[in-house]
Phi, psi and omega in degrees: 000343182250032181274189184294328179294318178295317179300317179296317180296314179299321182297339180267000186258153172243125177243144179241127176251116179260113184098100186249068179237225184304301180285318184297322179292325177295316179297313181299317180298313180297319178298315180295317181292334177277355173093023175302133186291322182223127181238124177256122180249126182236121174193144182261351193264166178247164180280134177238162180305322182293345180274343191298336182282354183221351181261110181302137177076357181280153183229168176299321178298319177301316181292316181297332180260008182048047182293135176301138182302319182294324179293316180299314184291321179298317179296319179297315181299321180298332180287325183244353178215067187297341180276349178281122175279129183242127173250127179250138176237105181272071183201165176286153175297346176283347181275148183305313183297327179289318179297316180297316179297314181298325183291349179270357184277161173272338178207144179248140172240115178264114181237038183266165179246020177236149177293323179298316178298318177297318181297317179293318177301319179292322176298319177298316178305311184287316183290326185255004179054059180236130176295150183232133170245117181254126181242139178217145178230134176237136178235088178292146179241167176217158176254140175276181185295340178268001179089005178282141182269136179227151174291126180269328185193166170228121184239129177245155180215135175231124177241132174257125182241119172270148180305332181249017183249190178301142185262172174295330176291316177302325182271003178066021173284321174246127180230152177303318180295320178295317177298319179296316178301314179299316181298313181295320179298322181281322188253340181212063185296000000 
């Protein structure tokens, strides 16, 4: 599976990673190291000190300068995969330029932590006939008898969505109530 034919095929592909944080940086790094020819990175956020424990390639200097996540990851990829062309979109997937960029990919990876972001990625998948891999991680916590917070579990989820197959809505990953909650939290807390 890792022969010259696969390398040639990957080099001809465009992959888009939506959300370049904990999961997204790992996905982007693996795609670049496998030789994907064009990588589109979409994220609106900057690196903070609290992110350093989970964002691959990030540094204290990146956090101190509030460096955009997409810029940091693009620079890192150039160091170990100089033949990978990287397009960065320092914007939310809700922005027009991000939707247009994502729609040019051969495959989408949704690594966002919002239902709205997942919903938009799925709409792009269906409208542009592009397969989507949606990844999610949940880390529930619990309090001990002294009130200290501890990690209770780590749960991961990977959904593959074909343009003509079951959706994230069908699988209850995206729900109308969840979208409404997110909207209200953002616009009318």
